[in-house]
PDB file of C-alpha atoms in Angstrom:
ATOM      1  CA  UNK U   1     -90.465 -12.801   6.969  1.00  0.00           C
ATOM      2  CA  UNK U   2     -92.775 -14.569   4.644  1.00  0.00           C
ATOM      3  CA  UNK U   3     -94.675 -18.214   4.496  1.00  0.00           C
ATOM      4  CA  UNK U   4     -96.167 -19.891   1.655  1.00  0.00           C
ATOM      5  CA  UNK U   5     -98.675 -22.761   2.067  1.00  0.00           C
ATOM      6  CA  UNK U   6     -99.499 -25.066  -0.997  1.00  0.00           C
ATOM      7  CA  UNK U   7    -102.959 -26.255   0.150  1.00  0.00           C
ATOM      8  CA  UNK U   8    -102.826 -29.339  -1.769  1.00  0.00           C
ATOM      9  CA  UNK U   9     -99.759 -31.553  -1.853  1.00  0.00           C
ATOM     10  CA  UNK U  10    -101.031 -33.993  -4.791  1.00  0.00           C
ATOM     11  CA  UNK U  11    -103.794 -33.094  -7.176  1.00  0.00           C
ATOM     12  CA  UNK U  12    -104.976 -35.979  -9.600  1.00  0.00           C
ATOM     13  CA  UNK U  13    -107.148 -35.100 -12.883  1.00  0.00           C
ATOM     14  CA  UNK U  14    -108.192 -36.659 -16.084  1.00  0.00           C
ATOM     15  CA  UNK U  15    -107.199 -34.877 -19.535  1.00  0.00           C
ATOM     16  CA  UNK U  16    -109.393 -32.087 -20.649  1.00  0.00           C
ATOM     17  CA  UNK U  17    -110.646 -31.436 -16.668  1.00  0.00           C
ATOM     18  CA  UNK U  18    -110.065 -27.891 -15.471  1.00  0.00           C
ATOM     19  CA  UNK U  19    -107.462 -27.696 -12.496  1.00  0.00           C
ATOM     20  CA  UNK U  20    -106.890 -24.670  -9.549  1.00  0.00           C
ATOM     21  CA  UNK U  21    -103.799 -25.371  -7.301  1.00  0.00           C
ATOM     22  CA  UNK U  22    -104.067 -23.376  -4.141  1.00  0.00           C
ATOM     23  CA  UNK U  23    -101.600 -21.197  -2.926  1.00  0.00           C
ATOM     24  CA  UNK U  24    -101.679 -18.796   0.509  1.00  0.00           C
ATOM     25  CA  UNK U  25     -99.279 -16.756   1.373  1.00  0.00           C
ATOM     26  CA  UNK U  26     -97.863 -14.308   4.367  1.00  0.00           C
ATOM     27  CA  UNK U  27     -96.207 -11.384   4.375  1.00  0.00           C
ATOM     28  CA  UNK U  28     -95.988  -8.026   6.622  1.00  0.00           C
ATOM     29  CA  UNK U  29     -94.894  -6.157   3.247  1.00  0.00           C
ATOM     30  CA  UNK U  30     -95.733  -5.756  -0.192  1.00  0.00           C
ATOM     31  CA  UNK U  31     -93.927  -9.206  -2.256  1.00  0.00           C
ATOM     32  CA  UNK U  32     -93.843 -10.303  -5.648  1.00  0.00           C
ATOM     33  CA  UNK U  33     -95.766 -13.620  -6.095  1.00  0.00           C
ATOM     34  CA  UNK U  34     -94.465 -16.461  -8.715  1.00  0.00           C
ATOM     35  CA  UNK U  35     -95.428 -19.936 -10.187  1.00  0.00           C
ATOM     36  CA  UNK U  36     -92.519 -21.800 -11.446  1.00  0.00           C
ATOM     37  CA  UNK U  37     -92.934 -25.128 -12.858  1.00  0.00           C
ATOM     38  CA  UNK U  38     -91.096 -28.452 -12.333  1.00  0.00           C
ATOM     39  CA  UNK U  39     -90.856 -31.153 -15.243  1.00  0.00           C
ATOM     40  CA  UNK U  40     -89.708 -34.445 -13.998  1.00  0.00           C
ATOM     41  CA  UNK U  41     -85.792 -34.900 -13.506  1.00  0.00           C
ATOM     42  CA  UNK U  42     -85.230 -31.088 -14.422  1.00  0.00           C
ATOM     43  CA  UNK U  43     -84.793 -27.591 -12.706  1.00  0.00           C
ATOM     44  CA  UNK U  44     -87.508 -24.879 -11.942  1.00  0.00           C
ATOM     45  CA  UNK U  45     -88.470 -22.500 -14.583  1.00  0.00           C
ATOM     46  CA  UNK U  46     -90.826 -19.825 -14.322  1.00  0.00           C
ATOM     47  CA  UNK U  47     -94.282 -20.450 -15.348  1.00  0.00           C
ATOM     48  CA  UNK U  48     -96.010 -16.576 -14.405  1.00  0.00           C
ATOM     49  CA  UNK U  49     -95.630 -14.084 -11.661  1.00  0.00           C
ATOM     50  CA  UNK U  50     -97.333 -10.569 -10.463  1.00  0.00           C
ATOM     51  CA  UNK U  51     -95.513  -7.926 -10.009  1.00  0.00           C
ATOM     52  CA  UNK U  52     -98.611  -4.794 -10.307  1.00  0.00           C
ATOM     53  CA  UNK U  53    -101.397  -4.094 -12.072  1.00  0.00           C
ATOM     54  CA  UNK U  54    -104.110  -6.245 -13.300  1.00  0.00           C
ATOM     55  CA  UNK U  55    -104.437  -9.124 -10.525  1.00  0.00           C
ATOM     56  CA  UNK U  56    -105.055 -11.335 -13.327  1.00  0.00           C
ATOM     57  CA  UNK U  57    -102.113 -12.768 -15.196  1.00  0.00           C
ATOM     58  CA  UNK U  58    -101.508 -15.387 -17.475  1.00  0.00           C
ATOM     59  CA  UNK U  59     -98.626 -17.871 -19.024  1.00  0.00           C
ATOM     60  CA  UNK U  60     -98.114 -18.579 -23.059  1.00  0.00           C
ATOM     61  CA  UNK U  61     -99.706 -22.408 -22.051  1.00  0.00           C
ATOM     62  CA  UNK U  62    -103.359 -21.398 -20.857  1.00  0.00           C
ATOM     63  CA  UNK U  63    -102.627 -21.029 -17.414  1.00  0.00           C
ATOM     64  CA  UNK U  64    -103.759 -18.271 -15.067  1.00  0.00           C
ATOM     65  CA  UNK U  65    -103.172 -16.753 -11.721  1.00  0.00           C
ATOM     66  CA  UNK U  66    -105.645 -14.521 -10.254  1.00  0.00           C
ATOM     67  CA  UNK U  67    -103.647 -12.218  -6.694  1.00  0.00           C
ATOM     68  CA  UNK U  68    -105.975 -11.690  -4.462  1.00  0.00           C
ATOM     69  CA  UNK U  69    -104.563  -9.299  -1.412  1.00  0.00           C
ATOM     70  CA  UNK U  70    -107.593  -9.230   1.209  1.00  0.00           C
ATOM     71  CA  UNK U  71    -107.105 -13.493   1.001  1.00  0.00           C
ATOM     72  CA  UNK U  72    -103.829 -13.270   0.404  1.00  0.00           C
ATOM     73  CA  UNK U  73    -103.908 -16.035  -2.424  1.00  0.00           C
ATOM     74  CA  UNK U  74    -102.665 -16.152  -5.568  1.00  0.00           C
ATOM     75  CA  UNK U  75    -104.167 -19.905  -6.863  1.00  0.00           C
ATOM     76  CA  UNK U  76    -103.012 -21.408 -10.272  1.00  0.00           C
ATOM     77  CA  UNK U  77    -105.660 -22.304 -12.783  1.00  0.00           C
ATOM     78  CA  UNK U  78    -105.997 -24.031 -16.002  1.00  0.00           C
ATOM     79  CA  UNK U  79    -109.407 -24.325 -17.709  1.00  0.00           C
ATOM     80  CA  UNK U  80    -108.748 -27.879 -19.514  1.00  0.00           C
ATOM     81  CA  UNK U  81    -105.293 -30.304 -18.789  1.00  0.00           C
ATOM     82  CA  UNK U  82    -103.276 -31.527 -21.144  1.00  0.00           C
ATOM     83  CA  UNK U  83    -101.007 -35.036 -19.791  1.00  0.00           C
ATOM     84  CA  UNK U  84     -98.017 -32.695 -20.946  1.00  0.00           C
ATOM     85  CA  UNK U  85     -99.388 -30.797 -17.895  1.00  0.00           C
ATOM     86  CA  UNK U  86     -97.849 -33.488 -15.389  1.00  0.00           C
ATOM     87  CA  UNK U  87     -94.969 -31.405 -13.475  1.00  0.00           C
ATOM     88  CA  UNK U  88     -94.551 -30.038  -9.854  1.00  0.00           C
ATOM     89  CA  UNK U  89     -95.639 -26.703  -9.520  1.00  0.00           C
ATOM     90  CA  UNK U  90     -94.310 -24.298  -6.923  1.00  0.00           C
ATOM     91  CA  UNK U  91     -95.542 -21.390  -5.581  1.00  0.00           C
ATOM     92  CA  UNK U  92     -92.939 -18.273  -4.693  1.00  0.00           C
ATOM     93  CA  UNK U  93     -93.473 -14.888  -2.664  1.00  0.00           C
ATOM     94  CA  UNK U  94     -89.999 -12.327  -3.203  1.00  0.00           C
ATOM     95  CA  UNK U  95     -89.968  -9.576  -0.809  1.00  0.00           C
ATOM     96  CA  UNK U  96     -89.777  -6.091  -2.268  1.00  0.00           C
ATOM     97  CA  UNK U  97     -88.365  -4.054   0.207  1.00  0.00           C
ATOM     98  CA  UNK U  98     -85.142  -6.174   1.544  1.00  0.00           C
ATOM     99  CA  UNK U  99     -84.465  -6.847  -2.483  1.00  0.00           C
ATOM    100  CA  UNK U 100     -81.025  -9.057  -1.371  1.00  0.00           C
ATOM    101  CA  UNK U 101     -82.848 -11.547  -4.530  1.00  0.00           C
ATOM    102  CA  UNK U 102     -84.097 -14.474  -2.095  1.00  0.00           C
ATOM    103  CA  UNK U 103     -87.554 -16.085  -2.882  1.00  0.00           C
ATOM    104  CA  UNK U 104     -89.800 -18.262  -0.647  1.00  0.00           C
ATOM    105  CA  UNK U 105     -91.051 -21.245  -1.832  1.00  0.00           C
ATOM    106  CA  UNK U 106     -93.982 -23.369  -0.722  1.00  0.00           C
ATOM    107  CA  UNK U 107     -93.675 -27.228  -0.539  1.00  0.00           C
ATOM    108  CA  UNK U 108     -94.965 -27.549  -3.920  1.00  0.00           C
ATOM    109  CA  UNK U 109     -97.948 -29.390  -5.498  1.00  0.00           C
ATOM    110  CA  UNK U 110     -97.873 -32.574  -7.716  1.00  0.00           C
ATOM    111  CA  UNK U 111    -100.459 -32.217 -10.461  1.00  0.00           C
ATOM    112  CA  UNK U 112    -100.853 -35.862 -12.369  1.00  0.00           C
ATOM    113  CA  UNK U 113    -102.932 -35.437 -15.413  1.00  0.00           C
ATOM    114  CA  UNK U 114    -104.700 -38.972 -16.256  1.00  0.00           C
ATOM    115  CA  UNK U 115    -105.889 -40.229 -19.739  1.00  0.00           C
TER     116      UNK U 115
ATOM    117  CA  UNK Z   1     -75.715 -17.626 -23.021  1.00  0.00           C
ATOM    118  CA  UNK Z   2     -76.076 -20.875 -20.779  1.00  0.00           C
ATOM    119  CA  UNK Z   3     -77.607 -18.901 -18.377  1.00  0.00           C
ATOM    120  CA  UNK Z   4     -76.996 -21.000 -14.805  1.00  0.00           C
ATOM    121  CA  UNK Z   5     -74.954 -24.032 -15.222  1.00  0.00           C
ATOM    122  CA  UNK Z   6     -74.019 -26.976 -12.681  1.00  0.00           C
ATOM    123  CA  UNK Z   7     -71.598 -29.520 -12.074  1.00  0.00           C
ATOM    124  CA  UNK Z   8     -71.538 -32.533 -11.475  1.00  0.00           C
ATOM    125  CA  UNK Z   9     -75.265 -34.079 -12.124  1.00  0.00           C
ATOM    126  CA  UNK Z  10     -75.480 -36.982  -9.822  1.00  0.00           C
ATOM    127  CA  UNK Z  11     -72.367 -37.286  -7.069  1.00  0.00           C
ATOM    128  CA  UNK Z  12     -72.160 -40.141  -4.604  1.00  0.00           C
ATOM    129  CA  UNK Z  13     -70.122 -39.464  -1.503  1.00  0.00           C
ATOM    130  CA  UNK Z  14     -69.468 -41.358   1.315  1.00  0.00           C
ATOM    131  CA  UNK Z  15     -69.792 -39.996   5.032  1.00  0.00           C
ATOM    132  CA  UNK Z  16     -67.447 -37.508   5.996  1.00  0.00           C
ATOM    133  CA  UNK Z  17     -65.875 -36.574   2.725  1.00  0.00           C
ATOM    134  CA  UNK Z  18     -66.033 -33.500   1.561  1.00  0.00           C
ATOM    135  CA  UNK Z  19     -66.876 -32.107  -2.174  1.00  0.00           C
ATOM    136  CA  UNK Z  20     -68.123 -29.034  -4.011  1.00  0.00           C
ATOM    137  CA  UNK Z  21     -71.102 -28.276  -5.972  1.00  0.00           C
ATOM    138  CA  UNK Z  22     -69.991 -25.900  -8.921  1.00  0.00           C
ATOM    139  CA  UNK Z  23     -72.312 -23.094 -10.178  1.00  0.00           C
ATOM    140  CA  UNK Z  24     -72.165 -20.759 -12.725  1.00  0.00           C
ATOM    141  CA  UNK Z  25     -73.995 -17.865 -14.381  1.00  0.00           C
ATOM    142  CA  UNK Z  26     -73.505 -15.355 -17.096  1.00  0.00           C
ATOM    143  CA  UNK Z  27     -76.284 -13.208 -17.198  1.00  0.00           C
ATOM    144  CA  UNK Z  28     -74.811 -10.972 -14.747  1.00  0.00           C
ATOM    145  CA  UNK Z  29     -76.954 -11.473 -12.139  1.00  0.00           C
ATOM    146  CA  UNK Z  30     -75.558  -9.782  -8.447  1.00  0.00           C
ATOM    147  CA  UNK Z  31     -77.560 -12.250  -6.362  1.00  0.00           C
ATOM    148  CA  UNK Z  32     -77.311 -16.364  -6.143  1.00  0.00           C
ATOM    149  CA  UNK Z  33     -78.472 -18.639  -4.475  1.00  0.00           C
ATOM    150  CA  UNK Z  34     -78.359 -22.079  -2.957  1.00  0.00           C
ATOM    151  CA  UNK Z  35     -81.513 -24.351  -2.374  1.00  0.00           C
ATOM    152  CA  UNK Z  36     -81.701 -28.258  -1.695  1.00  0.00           C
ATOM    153  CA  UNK Z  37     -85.113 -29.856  -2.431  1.00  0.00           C
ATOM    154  CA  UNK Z  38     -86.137 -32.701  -0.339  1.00  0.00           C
ATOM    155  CA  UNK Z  39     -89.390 -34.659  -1.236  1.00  0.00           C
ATOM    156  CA  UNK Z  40     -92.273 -32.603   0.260  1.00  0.00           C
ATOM    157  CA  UNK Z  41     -90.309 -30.213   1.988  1.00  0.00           C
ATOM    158  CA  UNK Z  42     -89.981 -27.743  -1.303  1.00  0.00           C
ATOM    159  CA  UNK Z  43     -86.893 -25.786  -1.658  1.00  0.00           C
ATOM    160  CA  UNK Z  44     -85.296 -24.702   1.182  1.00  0.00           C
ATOM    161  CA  UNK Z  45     -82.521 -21.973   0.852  1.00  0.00           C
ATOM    162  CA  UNK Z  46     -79.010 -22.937   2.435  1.00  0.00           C
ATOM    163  CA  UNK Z  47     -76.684 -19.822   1.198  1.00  0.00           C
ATOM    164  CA  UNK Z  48     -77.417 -16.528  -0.440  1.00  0.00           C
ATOM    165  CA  UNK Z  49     -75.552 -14.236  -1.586  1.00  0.00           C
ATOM    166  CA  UNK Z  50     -75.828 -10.206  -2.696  1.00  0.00           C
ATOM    167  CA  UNK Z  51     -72.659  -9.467  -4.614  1.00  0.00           C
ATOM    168  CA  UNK Z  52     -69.267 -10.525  -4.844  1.00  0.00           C
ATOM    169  CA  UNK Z  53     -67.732 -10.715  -1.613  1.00  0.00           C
ATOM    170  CA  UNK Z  54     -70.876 -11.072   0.013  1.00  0.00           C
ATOM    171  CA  UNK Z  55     -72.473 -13.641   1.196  1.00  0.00           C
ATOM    172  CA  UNK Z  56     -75.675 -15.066   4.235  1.00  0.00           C
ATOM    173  CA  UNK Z  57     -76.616 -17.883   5.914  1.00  0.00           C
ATOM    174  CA  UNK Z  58     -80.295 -18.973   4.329  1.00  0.00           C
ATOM    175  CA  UNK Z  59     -82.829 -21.148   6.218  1.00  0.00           C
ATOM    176  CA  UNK Z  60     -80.898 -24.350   6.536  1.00  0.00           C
ATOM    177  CA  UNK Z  61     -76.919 -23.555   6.212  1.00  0.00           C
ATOM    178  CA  UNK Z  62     -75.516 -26.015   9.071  1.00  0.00           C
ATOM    179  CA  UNK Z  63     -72.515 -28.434   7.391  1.00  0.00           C
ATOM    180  CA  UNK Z  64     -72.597 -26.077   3.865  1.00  0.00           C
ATOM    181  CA  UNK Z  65     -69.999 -23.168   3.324  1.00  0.00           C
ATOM    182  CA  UNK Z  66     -69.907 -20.573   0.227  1.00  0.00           C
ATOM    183  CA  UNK Z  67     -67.676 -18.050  -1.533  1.00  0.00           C
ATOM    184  CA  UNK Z  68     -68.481 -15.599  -4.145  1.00  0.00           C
ATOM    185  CA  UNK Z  69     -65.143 -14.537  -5.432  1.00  0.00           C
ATOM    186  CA  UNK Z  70     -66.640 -13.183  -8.856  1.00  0.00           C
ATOM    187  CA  UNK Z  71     -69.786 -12.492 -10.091  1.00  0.00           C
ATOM    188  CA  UNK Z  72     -70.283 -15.208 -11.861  1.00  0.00           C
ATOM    189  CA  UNK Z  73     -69.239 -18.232  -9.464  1.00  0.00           C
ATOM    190  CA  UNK Z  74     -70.789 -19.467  -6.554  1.00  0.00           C
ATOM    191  CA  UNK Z  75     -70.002 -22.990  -5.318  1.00  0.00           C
ATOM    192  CA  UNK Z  76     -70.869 -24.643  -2.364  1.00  0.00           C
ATOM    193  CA  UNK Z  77     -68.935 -26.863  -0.430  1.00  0.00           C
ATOM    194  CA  UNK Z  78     -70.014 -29.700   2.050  1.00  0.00           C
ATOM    195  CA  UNK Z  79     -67.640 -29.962   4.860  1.00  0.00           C
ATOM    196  CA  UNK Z  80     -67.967 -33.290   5.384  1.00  0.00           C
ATOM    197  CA  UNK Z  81     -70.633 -35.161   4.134  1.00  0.00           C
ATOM    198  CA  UNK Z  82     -73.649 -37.034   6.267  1.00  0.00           C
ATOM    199  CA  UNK Z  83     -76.897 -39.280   5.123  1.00  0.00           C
ATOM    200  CA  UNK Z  84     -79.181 -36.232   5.975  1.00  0.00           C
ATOM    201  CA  UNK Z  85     -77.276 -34.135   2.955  1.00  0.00           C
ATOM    202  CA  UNK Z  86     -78.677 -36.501   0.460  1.00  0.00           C
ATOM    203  CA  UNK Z  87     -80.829 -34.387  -1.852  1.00  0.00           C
ATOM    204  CA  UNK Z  88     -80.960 -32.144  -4.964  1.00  0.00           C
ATOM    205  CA  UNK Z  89     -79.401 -29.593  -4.659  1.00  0.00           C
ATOM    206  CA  UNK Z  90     -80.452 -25.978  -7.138  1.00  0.00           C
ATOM    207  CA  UNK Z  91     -77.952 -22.676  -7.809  1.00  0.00           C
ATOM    208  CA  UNK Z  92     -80.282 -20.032  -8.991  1.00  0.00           C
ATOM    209  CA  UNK Z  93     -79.342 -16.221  -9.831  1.00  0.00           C
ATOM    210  CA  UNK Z  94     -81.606 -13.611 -10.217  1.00  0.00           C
ATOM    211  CA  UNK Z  95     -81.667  -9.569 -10.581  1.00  0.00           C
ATOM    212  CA  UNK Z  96     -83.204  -6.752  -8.819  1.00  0.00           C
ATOM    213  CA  UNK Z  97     -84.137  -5.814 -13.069  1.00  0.00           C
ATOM    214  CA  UNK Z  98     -86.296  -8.795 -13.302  1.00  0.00           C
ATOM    215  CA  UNK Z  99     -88.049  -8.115  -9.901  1.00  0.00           C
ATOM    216  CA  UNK Z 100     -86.164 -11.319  -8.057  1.00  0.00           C
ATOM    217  CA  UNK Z 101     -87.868 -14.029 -10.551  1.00  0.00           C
ATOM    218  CA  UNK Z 102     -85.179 -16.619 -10.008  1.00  0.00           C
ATOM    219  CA  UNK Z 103     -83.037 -18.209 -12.708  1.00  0.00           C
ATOM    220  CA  UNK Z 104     -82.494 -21.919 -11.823  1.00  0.00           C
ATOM    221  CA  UNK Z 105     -80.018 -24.564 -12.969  1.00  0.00           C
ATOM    222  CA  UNK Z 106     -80.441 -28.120 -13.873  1.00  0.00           C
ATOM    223  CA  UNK Z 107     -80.063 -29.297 -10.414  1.00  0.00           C
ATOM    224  CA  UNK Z 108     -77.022 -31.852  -8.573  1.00  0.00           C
ATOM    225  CA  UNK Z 109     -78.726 -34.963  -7.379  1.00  0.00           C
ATOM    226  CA  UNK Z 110     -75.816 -35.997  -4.540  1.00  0.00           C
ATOM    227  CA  UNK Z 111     -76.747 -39.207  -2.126  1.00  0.00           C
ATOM    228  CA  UNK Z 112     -74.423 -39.697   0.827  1.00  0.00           C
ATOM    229  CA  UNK Z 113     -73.789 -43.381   2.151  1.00  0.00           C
TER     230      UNK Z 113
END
């Protein structure tokens, strides 16, 4: 079984300001780790994910994730807000061995980008 | 394609009738899913399910029931409805081919009086 933890449930910044959303998760096998994105009064779309490779990975709208195994985190990072940033972001772990296509999602973080 | 669809978008029930949440994909995908998102709770996953024919109780399935006649549908009924079911309610679909990154729909926002 797996856990995620979103270590910040609301996370306030002005426009321009960098932002990192914390996410921890816990697994006894190898996953698949996701960000999916949540725009007010719509569904969940994927924002990036790590599959292998390069621990580094990035979406088309300047965010980053950086996996990190030995502290099990994979925190969300933008280097400078835009207010069109304002969403819910989630955090996902999929297990690669049991493959029957669930995901695990953490409780989600509020990021409200001020002017 | 539409990719997943859902009907209706808001429903209002009162307590103990019963109803069905519609969901639909075409991408093909063999496994769907059911979540309901509460506010600070995330998504929590009611019903899954692997293939037609197949389908598994999820993390919180008490007063839900699925099918999965075809590939493509997957609708999930309440039984009969109480306060605590009020929520939004997510179908998603997703394939082994795209390493389980889920496919989500627009969402049913249902309150129960």
């Amino acid at each position: 079984a797996q856990s995620v933890t979103q270590l910040d449930s609301q996370v306030p910044v002005f426009e321009e300001a960098p932002v990192e959303l914390r996410c921890n998760y816990s697994s006894s096998v190898s996953v698949y780790l996701f960000w999916y994105v949540q725009y007010p009064n719509q569904g969940l779309q994927l924002l990036l994910k790590y599959l292998s490779g390069s621990t580094l990975v990035e979406s088309i709208n300047g965010f980053e994730a950086e996996f990190n195994k030995s502290q099990t985190s994979f925190h969300l990072r933008k280097p400078s807000v835009h207010i069109s940033d304002t969403a819910e972001y989630f955090c996902a772990v999929s297990d690669l061995t049991t493959n029957a296509g669930k995901s695990t999602f953490g409780d989600g973080t509020t990021l409200t980008v001020k002017p | 394609n539409a990719g997943v669809t859902q009907t209706p978008k808001f429903q209002v029930l009162k307590t103990g009738q019963s109803m069905t949440l519609q969901c639909a994909q075409d991408m093909n995908h063999e496994y769907m899913s059911w979540y309901r998102q509460d506010p600070g709770m995330g998504l929590r996953l009611i019903h899954y399910s692997v293939g037609a024919g197949i389908t598994d109780q999820g993390e919180v399935p008490n007063g839900y029931n699925v099918s999965r006649s075809t590939t493509e549908d997957f609708p999930l009924r309440l039984l009969s409805a109480a306060p605590s079911q009020t929520s939004v309610y997510f179908c998603a679909s997703t394939t082994g081919f795209s390493y389980n990154e889920q496919f989500f729909g627009p969402g049913t926002r249902l309150t129960v009086l």
